[in-house]
PDB file of C-alpha atoms in Angstrom:
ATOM      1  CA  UNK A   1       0.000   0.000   0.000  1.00 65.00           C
ATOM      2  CA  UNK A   2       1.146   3.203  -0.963  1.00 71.00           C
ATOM      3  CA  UNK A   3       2.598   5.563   1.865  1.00 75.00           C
ATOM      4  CA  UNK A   4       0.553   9.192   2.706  1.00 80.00           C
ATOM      5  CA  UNK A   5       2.418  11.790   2.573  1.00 81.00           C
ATOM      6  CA  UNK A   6       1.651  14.750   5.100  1.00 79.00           C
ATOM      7  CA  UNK A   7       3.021  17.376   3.302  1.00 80.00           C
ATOM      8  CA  UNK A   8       0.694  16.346   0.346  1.00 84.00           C
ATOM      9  CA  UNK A   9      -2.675  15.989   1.545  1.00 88.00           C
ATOM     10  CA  UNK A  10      -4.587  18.775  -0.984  1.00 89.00           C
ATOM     11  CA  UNK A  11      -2.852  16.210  -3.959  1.00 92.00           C
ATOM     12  CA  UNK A  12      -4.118  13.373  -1.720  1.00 91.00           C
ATOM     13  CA  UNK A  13      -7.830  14.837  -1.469  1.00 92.00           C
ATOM     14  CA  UNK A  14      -7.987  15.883  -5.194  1.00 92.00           C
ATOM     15  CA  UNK A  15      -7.313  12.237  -6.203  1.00 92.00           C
ATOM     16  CA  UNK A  16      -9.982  10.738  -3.586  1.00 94.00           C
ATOM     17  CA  UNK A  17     -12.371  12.828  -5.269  1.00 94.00           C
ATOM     18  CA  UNK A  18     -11.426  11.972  -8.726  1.00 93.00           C
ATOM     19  CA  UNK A  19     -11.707   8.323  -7.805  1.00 95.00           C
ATOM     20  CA  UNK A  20     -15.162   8.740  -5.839  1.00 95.00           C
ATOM     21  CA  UNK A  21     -16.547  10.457  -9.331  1.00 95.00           C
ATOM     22  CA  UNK A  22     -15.420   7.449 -11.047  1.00 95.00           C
ATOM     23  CA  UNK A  23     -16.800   4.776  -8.701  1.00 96.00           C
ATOM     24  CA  UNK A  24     -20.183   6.431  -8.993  1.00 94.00           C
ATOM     25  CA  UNK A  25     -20.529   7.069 -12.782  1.00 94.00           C
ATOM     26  CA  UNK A  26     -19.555   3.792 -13.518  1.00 95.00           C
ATOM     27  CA  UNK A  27     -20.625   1.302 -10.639  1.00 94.00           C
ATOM     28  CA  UNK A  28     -24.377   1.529  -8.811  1.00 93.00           C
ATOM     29  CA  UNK A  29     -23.139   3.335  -5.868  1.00 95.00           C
ATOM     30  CA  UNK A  30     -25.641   5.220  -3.721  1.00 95.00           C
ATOM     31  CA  UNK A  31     -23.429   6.997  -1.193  1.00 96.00           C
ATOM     32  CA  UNK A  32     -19.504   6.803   0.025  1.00 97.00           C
ATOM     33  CA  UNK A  33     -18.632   7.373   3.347  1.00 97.00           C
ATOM     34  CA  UNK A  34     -14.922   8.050   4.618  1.00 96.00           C
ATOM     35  CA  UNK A  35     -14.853   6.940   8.404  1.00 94.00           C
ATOM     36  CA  UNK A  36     -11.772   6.310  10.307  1.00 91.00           C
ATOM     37  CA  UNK A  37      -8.438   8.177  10.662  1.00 89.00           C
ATOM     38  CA  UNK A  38      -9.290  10.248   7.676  1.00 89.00           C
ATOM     39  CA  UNK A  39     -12.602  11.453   8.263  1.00 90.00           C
ATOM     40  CA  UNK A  40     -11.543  12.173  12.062  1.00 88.00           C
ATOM     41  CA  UNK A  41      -8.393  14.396  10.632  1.00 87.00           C
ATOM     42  CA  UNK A  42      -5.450  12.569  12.360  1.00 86.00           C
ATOM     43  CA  UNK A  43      -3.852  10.938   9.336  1.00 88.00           C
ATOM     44  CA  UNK A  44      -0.422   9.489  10.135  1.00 86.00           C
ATOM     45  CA  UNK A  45       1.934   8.826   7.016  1.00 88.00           C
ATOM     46  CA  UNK A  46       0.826   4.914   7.990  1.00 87.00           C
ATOM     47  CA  UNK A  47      -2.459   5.785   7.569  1.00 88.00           C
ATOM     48  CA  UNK A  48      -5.175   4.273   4.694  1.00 91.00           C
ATOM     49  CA  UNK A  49      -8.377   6.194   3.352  1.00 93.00           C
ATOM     50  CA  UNK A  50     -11.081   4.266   4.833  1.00 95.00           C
ATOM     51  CA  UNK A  51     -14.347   4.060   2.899  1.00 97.00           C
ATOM     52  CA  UNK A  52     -17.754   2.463   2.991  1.00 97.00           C
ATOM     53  CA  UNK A  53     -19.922   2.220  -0.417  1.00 97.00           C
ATOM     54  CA  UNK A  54     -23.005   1.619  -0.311  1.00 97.00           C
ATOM     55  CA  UNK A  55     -25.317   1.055  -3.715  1.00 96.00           C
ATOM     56  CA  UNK A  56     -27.016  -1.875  -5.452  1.00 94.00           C
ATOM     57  CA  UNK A  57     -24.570  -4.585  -6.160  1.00 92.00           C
ATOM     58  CA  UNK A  58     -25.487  -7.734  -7.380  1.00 91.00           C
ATOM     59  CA  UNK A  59     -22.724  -9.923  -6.564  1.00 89.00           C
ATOM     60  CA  UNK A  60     -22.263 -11.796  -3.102  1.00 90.00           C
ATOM     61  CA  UNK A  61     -20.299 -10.482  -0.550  1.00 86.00           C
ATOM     62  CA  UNK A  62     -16.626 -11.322  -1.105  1.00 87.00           C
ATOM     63  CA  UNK A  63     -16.693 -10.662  -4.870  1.00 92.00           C
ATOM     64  CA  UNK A  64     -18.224  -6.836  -5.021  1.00 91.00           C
ATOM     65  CA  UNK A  65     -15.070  -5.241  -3.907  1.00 91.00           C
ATOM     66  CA  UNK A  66     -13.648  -6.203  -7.621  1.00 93.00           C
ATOM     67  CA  UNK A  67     -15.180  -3.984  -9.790  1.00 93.00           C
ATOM     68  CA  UNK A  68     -14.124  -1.197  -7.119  1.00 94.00           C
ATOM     69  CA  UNK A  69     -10.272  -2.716  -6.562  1.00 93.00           C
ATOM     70  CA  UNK A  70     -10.085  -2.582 -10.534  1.00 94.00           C
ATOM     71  CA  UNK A  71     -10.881   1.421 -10.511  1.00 95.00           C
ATOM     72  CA  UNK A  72      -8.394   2.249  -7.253  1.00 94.00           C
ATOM     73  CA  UNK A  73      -4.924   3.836  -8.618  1.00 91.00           C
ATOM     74  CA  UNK A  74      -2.034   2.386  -7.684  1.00 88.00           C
ATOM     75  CA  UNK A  75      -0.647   5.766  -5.737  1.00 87.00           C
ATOM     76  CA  UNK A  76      -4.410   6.289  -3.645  1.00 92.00           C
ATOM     77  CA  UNK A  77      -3.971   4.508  -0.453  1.00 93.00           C
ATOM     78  CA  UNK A  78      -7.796   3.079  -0.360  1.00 95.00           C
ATOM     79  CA  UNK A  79      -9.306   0.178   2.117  1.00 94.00           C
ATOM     80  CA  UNK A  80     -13.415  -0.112   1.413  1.00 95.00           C
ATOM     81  CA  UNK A  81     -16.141  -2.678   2.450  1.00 95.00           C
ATOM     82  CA  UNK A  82     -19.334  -2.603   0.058  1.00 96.00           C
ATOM     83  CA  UNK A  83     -22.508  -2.680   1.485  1.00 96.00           C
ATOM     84  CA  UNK A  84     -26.319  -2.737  -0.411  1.00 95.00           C
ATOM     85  CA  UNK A  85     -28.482  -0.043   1.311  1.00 96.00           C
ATOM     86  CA  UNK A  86     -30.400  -2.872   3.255  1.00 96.00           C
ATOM     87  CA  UNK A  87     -27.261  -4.291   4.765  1.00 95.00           C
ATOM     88  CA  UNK A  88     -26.466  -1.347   5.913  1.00 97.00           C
ATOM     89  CA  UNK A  89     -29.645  -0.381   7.471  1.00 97.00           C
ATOM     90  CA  UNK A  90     -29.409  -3.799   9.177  1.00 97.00           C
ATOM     91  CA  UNK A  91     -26.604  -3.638  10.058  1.00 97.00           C
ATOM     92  CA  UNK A  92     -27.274  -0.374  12.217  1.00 97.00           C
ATOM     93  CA  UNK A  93     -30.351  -1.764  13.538  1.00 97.00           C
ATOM     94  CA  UNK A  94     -28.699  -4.991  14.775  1.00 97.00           C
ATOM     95  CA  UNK A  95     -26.265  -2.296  16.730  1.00 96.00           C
ATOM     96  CA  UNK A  96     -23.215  -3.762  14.643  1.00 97.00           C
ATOM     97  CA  UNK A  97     -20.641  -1.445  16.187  1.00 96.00           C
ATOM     98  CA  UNK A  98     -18.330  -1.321  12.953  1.00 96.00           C
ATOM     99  CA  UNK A  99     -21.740   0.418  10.964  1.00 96.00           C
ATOM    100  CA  UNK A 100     -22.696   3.001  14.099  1.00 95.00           C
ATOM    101  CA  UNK A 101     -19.070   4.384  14.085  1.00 94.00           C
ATOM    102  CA  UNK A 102     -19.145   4.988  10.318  1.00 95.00           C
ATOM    103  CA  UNK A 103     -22.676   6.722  10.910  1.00 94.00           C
ATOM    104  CA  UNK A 104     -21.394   8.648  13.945  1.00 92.00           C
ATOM    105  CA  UNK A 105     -18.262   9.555  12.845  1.00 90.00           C
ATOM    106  CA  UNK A 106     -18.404   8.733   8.655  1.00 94.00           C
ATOM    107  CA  UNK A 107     -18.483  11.722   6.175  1.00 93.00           C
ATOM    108  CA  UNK A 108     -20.206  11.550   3.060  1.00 94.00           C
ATOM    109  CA  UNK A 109     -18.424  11.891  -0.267  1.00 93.00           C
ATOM    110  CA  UNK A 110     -19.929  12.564  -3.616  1.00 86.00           C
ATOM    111  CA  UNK A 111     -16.572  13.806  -5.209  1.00 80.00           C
ATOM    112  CA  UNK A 112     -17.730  17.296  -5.914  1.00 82.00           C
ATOM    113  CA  UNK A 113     -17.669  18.751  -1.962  1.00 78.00           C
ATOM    114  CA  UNK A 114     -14.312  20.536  -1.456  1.00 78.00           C
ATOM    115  CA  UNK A 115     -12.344  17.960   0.789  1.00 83.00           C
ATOM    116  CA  UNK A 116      -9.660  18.826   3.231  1.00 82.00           C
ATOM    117  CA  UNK A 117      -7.447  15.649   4.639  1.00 83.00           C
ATOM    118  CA  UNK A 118      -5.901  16.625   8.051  1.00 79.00           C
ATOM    119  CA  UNK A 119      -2.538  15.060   9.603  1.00 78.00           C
ATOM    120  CA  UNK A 120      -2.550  14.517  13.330  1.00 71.00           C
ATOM    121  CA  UNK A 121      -1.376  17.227  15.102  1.00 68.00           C
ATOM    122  CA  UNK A 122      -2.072  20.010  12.423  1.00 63.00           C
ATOM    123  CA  UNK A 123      -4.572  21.703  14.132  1.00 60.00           C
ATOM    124  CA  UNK A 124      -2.180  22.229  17.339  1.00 58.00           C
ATOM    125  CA  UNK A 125       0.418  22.984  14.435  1.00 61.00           C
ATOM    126  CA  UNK A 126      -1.822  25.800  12.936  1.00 61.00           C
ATOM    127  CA  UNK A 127      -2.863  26.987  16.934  1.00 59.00           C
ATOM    128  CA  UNK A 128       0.391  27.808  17.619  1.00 60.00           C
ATOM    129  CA  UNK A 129       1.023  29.316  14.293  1.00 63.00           C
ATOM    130  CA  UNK A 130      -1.772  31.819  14.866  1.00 61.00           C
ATOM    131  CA  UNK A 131      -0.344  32.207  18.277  1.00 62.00           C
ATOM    132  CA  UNK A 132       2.965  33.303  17.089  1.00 67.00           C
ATOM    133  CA  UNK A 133       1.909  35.639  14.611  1.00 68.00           C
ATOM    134  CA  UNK A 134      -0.504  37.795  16.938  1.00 67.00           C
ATOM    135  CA  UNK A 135       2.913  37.932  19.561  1.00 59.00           C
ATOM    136  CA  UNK A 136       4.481  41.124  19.685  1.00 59.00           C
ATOM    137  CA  UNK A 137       8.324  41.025  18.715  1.00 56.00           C
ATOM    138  CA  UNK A 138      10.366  39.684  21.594  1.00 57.00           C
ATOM    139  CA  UNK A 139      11.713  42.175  24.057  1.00 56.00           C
ATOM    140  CA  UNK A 140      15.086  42.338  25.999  1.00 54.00           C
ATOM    141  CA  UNK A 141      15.027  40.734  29.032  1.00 54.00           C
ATOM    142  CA  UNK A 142      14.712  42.370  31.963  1.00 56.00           C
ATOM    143  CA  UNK A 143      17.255  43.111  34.219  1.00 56.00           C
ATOM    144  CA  UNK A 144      17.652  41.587  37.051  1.00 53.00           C
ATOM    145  CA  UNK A 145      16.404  42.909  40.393  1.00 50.00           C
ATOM    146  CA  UNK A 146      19.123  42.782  43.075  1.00 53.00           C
ATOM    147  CA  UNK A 147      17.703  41.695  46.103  1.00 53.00           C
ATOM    148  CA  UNK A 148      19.141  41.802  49.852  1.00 53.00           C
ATOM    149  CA  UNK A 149      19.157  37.945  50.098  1.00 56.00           C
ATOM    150  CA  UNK A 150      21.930  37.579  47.204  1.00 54.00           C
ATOM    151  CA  UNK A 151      24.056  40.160  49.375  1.00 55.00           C
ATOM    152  CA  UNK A 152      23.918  43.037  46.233  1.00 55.00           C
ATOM    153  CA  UNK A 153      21.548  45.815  47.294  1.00 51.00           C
TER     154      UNK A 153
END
């Protein structure tokens, strides 16, 4: 599996939404969720994309993820599971805790939203950014107060 680089994310997203308008001109795919490490913004450069497709397929289980696997690039770091909307909606109802987190946490792509991929850590990153550019410049130090307990007054 290809490696993510941090410093590349915007690339990253632009490809993940090229790939999502693929999937869903040419395959019967309803909706695309991104859950995981992606869609919670603390991508590590061992990250995947984590994704969830839901539509109409017709083959069992274990074979739909073909027609997807045969679209993915090479470079896009992808793991999916394929669902048909009833699974799905089972699945949530039977409390299968896998489905509820991608609900909770998932967010839906239809590969013309703008997307933003964060890195862990780049919101502290861009905090203390902020913080350093409202600072005013640093001033001298002070000098030091003399005090009667050091013996200099």
């Amino acid at each position: 599996m290809p490696r993510i680089h941090l410093d590349r994310l915007p690339q990253l997203a632009r490809r993940l939404q090229r790939f999502v308008k693929k999937v869903r001109r040419r395959l019967p795919v309803d909706r695309v969720i991104m859950h995981g490490s992606a869609a919670r913004g603390d991508l590590t450069e061992s990250s995947d994309i984590d994704l969830v497709f839901i539509g109409h397929f017709p083959q069992r289980w274990l074979d739909r993820h073909r027609p997807i696997s045969d679209l993915v690039p090479a470079y896009l770091p992808v793991e999916f599971f394929c669902y048909n909307p009833e699974e799905f909606e089972q699945g949530l109802a039977r409390g299968n805790p896998f489905l509820q987190d991608v609900k909770k946490w998932g967010r839906e792509l239809t590969g013309d939203e703008p997307l933003e991929l964060r890195h862990r850590g780049q919101e502290r990153e861009e905090r203390t950014k902020a913080l350093r550019s409202r600072r005013p410049a640093r001033q001298k130090p002070r000098q030091q107060r003399r005090t009667v307990e050091s013996g200099r007054a």
